[in-house]
């Protein structure tokens, strides 16, 4: 059965100037106190989906596990990004990051059960606007 989305919600981060659209039926968290981002899905301990921005000092550090597979890609906006995908504690882990010309790093982080990932795989590559 094909997965369809009836309605999308857009989160705009004014501190770092990015937007992300996500399914309107997801229960999202509040923006963090420092305004760097938010969780896009809350209420289930097996689902962690979030997006944030941060200032980069001295370049991006490699904190991704060696077991993760790396891929370079271009977002719909034309921005070059780095993506890592793998497994951690029986969960699917996907991390997508890119850096702006003014040294702001953007991170889209997904850690979910295999079932949730398979049911929603196409949703993880939503339109990110930088």
PDB file of C-alpha atoms in Angstrom:
ATOM      1  CA  UNK A   1       0.000   0.000   0.000  1.00  0.00           C
ATOM      2  CA  UNK A   2       1.569   3.347  -1.009  1.00  0.00           C
ATOM      3  CA  UNK A   3       2.276   5.838   1.743  1.00  0.00           C
ATOM      4  CA  UNK A   4       0.602   9.204   1.230  1.00  0.00           C
ATOM      5  CA  UNK A   5       0.862  12.406   3.175  1.00  0.00           C
ATOM      6  CA  UNK A   6      -2.178  14.594   3.360  1.00  0.00           C
ATOM      7  CA  UNK A   7      -0.639  17.640   4.987  1.00  0.00           C
ATOM      8  CA  UNK A   8       2.864  18.995   5.604  1.00  0.00           C
ATOM      9  CA  UNK A   9       4.058  21.284   8.380  1.00  0.00           C
ATOM     10  CA  UNK A  10       7.047  23.586   7.929  1.00  0.00           C
ATOM     11  CA  UNK A  11       9.439  24.501  10.702  1.00  0.00           C
ATOM     12  CA  UNK A  12      11.464  27.661  10.085  1.00  0.00           C
ATOM     13  CA  UNK A  13      14.513  28.344  12.213  1.00  0.00           C
ATOM     14  CA  UNK A  14      15.106  32.080  12.390  1.00  0.00           C
ATOM     15  CA  UNK A  15      18.424  31.824  14.268  1.00  0.00           C
ATOM     16  CA  UNK A  16      20.195  29.876  11.494  1.00  0.00           C
ATOM     17  CA  UNK A  17      17.898  30.614   8.538  1.00  0.00           C
ATOM     18  CA  UNK A  18      16.747  27.159   7.483  1.00  0.00           C
ATOM     19  CA  UNK A  19      13.366  25.504   6.978  1.00  0.00           C
ATOM     20  CA  UNK A  20      12.242  21.904   6.863  1.00  0.00           C
ATOM     21  CA  UNK A  21       8.893  20.380   5.951  1.00  0.00           C
ATOM     22  CA  UNK A  22       7.690  17.235   7.703  1.00  0.00           C
ATOM     23  CA  UNK A  23       4.433  15.239   7.889  1.00  0.00           C
ATOM     24  CA  UNK A  24       1.680  17.202   9.611  1.00  0.00           C
ATOM     25  CA  UNK A  25       0.588  14.184  11.649  1.00  0.00           C
ATOM     26  CA  UNK A  26       3.968  13.970  13.418  1.00  0.00           C
ATOM     27  CA  UNK A  27       3.917  15.402  16.931  1.00  0.00           C
ATOM     28  CA  UNK A  28       6.918  17.726  17.004  1.00  0.00           C
ATOM     29  CA  UNK A  29       8.679  19.089  20.048  1.00  0.00           C
ATOM     30  CA  UNK A  30       9.197  22.711  20.902  1.00  0.00           C
ATOM     31  CA  UNK A  31      12.170  24.634  19.578  1.00  0.00           C
ATOM     32  CA  UNK A  32      15.200  24.314  21.873  1.00  0.00           C
ATOM     33  CA  UNK A  33      15.803  27.056  24.436  1.00  0.00           C
ATOM     34  CA  UNK A  34      18.844  28.344  22.518  1.00  0.00           C
ATOM     35  CA  UNK A  35      16.931  28.370  19.205  1.00  0.00           C
ATOM     36  CA  UNK A  36      19.276  26.007  17.352  1.00  0.00           C
ATOM     37  CA  UNK A  37      16.582  23.519  16.229  1.00  0.00           C
ATOM     38  CA  UNK A  38      13.911  21.074  17.328  1.00  0.00           C
ATOM     39  CA  UNK A  39      12.798  17.462  17.443  1.00  0.00           C
ATOM     40  CA  UNK A  40      10.431  16.725  14.588  1.00  0.00           C
ATOM     41  CA  UNK A  41       8.884  13.629  16.203  1.00  0.00           C
ATOM     42  CA  UNK A  42       8.279  13.149  19.934  1.00  0.00           C
ATOM     43  CA  UNK A  43       6.321  10.711  22.064  1.00  0.00           C
ATOM     44  CA  UNK A  44       7.983   7.440  21.035  1.00  0.00           C
ATOM     45  CA  UNK A  45      11.365   6.436  22.532  1.00  0.00           C
ATOM     46  CA  UNK A  46      12.170   4.412  19.380  1.00  0.00           C
ATOM     47  CA  UNK A  47      11.907   7.473  17.133  1.00  0.00           C
ATOM     48  CA  UNK A  48      14.404  10.342  17.264  1.00  0.00           C
ATOM     49  CA  UNK A  49      14.214  12.787  14.361  1.00  0.00           C
ATOM     50  CA  UNK A  50      15.656  16.268  14.743  1.00  0.00           C
ATOM     51  CA  UNK A  51      17.206  19.152  12.870  1.00  0.00           C
ATOM     52  CA  UNK A  52      19.545  21.877  14.102  1.00  0.00           C
ATOM     53  CA  UNK A  53      22.103  24.466  13.165  1.00  0.00           C
ATOM     54  CA  UNK A  54      25.348  25.432  14.895  1.00  0.00           C
ATOM     55  CA  UNK A  55      28.326  27.714  14.450  1.00  0.00           C
ATOM     56  CA  UNK A  56      31.443  25.886  13.283  1.00  0.00           C
ATOM     57  CA  UNK A  57      34.784  26.764  14.817  1.00  0.00           C
ATOM     58  CA  UNK A  58      37.798  25.088  13.220  1.00  0.00           C
ATOM     59  CA  UNK A  59      35.837  22.886  10.804  1.00  0.00           C
ATOM     60  CA  UNK A  60      33.489  19.959  11.197  1.00  0.00           C
ATOM     61  CA  UNK A  61      34.790  17.185  13.421  1.00  0.00           C
ATOM     62  CA  UNK A  62      34.260  13.588  12.373  1.00  0.00           C
ATOM     63  CA  UNK A  63      32.160  12.106  15.167  1.00  0.00           C
ATOM     64  CA  UNK A  64      30.384   9.509  13.033  1.00  0.00           C
ATOM     65  CA  UNK A  65      30.965   5.808  13.675  1.00  0.00           C
ATOM     66  CA  UNK A  66      33.309   3.997  11.296  1.00  0.00           C
ATOM     67  CA  UNK A  67      30.562   1.409  10.664  1.00  0.00           C
ATOM     68  CA  UNK A  68      28.399   4.028   8.951  1.00  0.00           C
ATOM     69  CA  UNK A  69      28.317   4.244   5.157  1.00  0.00           C
ATOM     70  CA  UNK A  70      29.145   7.637   3.679  1.00  0.00           C
ATOM     71  CA  UNK A  71      27.620   9.295   0.640  1.00  0.00           C
ATOM     72  CA  UNK A  72      28.028  12.788  -0.792  1.00  0.00           C
ATOM     73  CA  UNK A  73      24.854  14.221  -2.288  1.00  0.00           C
ATOM     74  CA  UNK A  74      23.128  17.386  -3.438  1.00  0.00           C
ATOM     75  CA  UNK A  75      19.980  18.606  -1.698  1.00  0.00           C
ATOM     76  CA  UNK A  76      16.982  19.832  -3.699  1.00  0.00           C
ATOM     77  CA  UNK A  77      18.208  23.351  -2.948  1.00  0.00           C
ATOM     78  CA  UNK A  78      21.486  22.579  -4.782  1.00  0.00           C
ATOM     79  CA  UNK A  79      23.578  22.537  -1.591  1.00  0.00           C
ATOM     80  CA  UNK A  80      26.252  19.807  -1.330  1.00  0.00           C
ATOM     81  CA  UNK A  81      25.742  17.627   1.767  1.00  0.00           C
ATOM     82  CA  UNK A  82      27.343  14.658   3.502  1.00  0.00           C
ATOM     83  CA  UNK A  83      25.214  11.687   4.552  1.00  0.00           C
ATOM     84  CA  UNK A  84      26.031   8.747   6.791  1.00  0.00           C
ATOM     85  CA  UNK A  85      23.717   5.734   7.190  1.00  0.00           C
ATOM     86  CA  UNK A  86      24.132   2.689   9.403  1.00  0.00           C
ATOM     87  CA  UNK A  87      22.870   0.760  12.393  1.00  0.00           C
ATOM     88  CA  UNK A  88      23.331   1.447  16.087  1.00  0.00           C
ATOM     89  CA  UNK A  89      21.741  -0.591  18.891  1.00  0.00           C
ATOM     90  CA  UNK A  90      19.402  -2.292  16.387  1.00  0.00           C
ATOM     91  CA  UNK A  91      18.166   1.064  15.088  1.00  0.00           C
ATOM     92  CA  UNK A  92      18.648   2.736  11.703  1.00  0.00           C
ATOM     93  CA  UNK A  93      20.824   5.839  12.025  1.00  0.00           C
ATOM     94  CA  UNK A  94      20.939   8.512   9.322  1.00  0.00           C
ATOM     95  CA  UNK A  95      22.828  11.769   9.663  1.00  0.00           C
ATOM     96  CA  UNK A  96      22.834  14.427   6.983  1.00  0.00           C
ATOM     97  CA  UNK A  97      24.987  17.534   7.383  1.00  0.00           C
ATOM     98  CA  UNK A  98      26.173  20.453   5.320  1.00  0.00           C
ATOM     99  CA  UNK A  99      27.972  23.709   5.944  1.00  0.00           C
ATOM    100  CA  UNK A 100      27.102  27.175   4.675  1.00  0.00           C
ATOM    101  CA  UNK A 101      29.595  29.671   3.308  1.00  0.00           C
ATOM    102  CA  UNK A 102      29.339  31.632   6.568  1.00  0.00           C
ATOM    103  CA  UNK A 103      30.421  28.566   8.585  1.00  0.00           C
ATOM    104  CA  UNK A 104      27.093  27.383   9.927  1.00  0.00           C
ATOM    105  CA  UNK A 105      26.701  23.611  10.102  1.00  0.00           C
ATOM    106  CA  UNK A 106      23.229  22.162   9.580  1.00  0.00           C
ATOM    107  CA  UNK A 107      22.419  18.658  10.809  1.00  0.00           C
ATOM    108  CA  UNK A 108      19.407  16.439  10.114  1.00  0.00           C
ATOM    109  CA  UNK A 109      19.492  13.426  12.458  1.00  0.00           C
ATOM    110  CA  UNK A 110      17.303  10.314  12.310  1.00  0.00           C
ATOM    111  CA  UNK A 111      17.504   7.313  14.682  1.00  0.00           C
ATOM    112  CA  UNK A 112      14.484   5.034  14.326  1.00  0.00           C
ATOM    113  CA  UNK A 113      13.423   1.385  14.403  1.00  0.00           C
ATOM    114  CA  UNK A 114      13.918  -0.589  11.195  1.00  0.00           C
ATOM    115  CA  UNK A 115      10.140  -0.892  10.775  1.00  0.00           C
ATOM    116  CA  UNK A 116       9.563   2.860  11.117  1.00  0.00           C
ATOM    117  CA  UNK A 117      12.450   3.572   8.728  1.00  0.00           C
ATOM    118  CA  UNK A 118      11.115   1.177   6.081  1.00  0.00           C
ATOM    119  CA  UNK A 119       7.570   2.587   6.369  1.00  0.00           C
ATOM    120  CA  UNK A 120       8.796   6.184   6.023  1.00  0.00           C
ATOM    121  CA  UNK A 121      12.033   5.912   4.046  1.00  0.00           C
ATOM    122  CA  UNK A 122      11.041   8.452   1.387  1.00  0.00           C
ATOM    123  CA  UNK A 123      10.184  11.032   4.053  1.00  0.00           C
ATOM    124  CA  UNK A 124      13.764  11.398   5.277  1.00  0.00           C
ATOM    125  CA  UNK A 125      14.761  13.263   2.174  1.00  0.00           C
ATOM    126  CA  UNK A 126      12.239  16.069   2.540  1.00  0.00           C
ATOM    127  CA  UNK A 127      12.863  19.463   1.021  1.00  0.00           C
ATOM    128  CA  UNK A 128      15.384  21.371   3.111  1.00  0.00           C
ATOM    129  CA  UNK A 129      15.616  25.070   2.331  1.00  0.00           C
ATOM    130  CA  UNK A 130      18.811  26.864   3.265  1.00  0.00           C
TER     131      UNK A 130
END
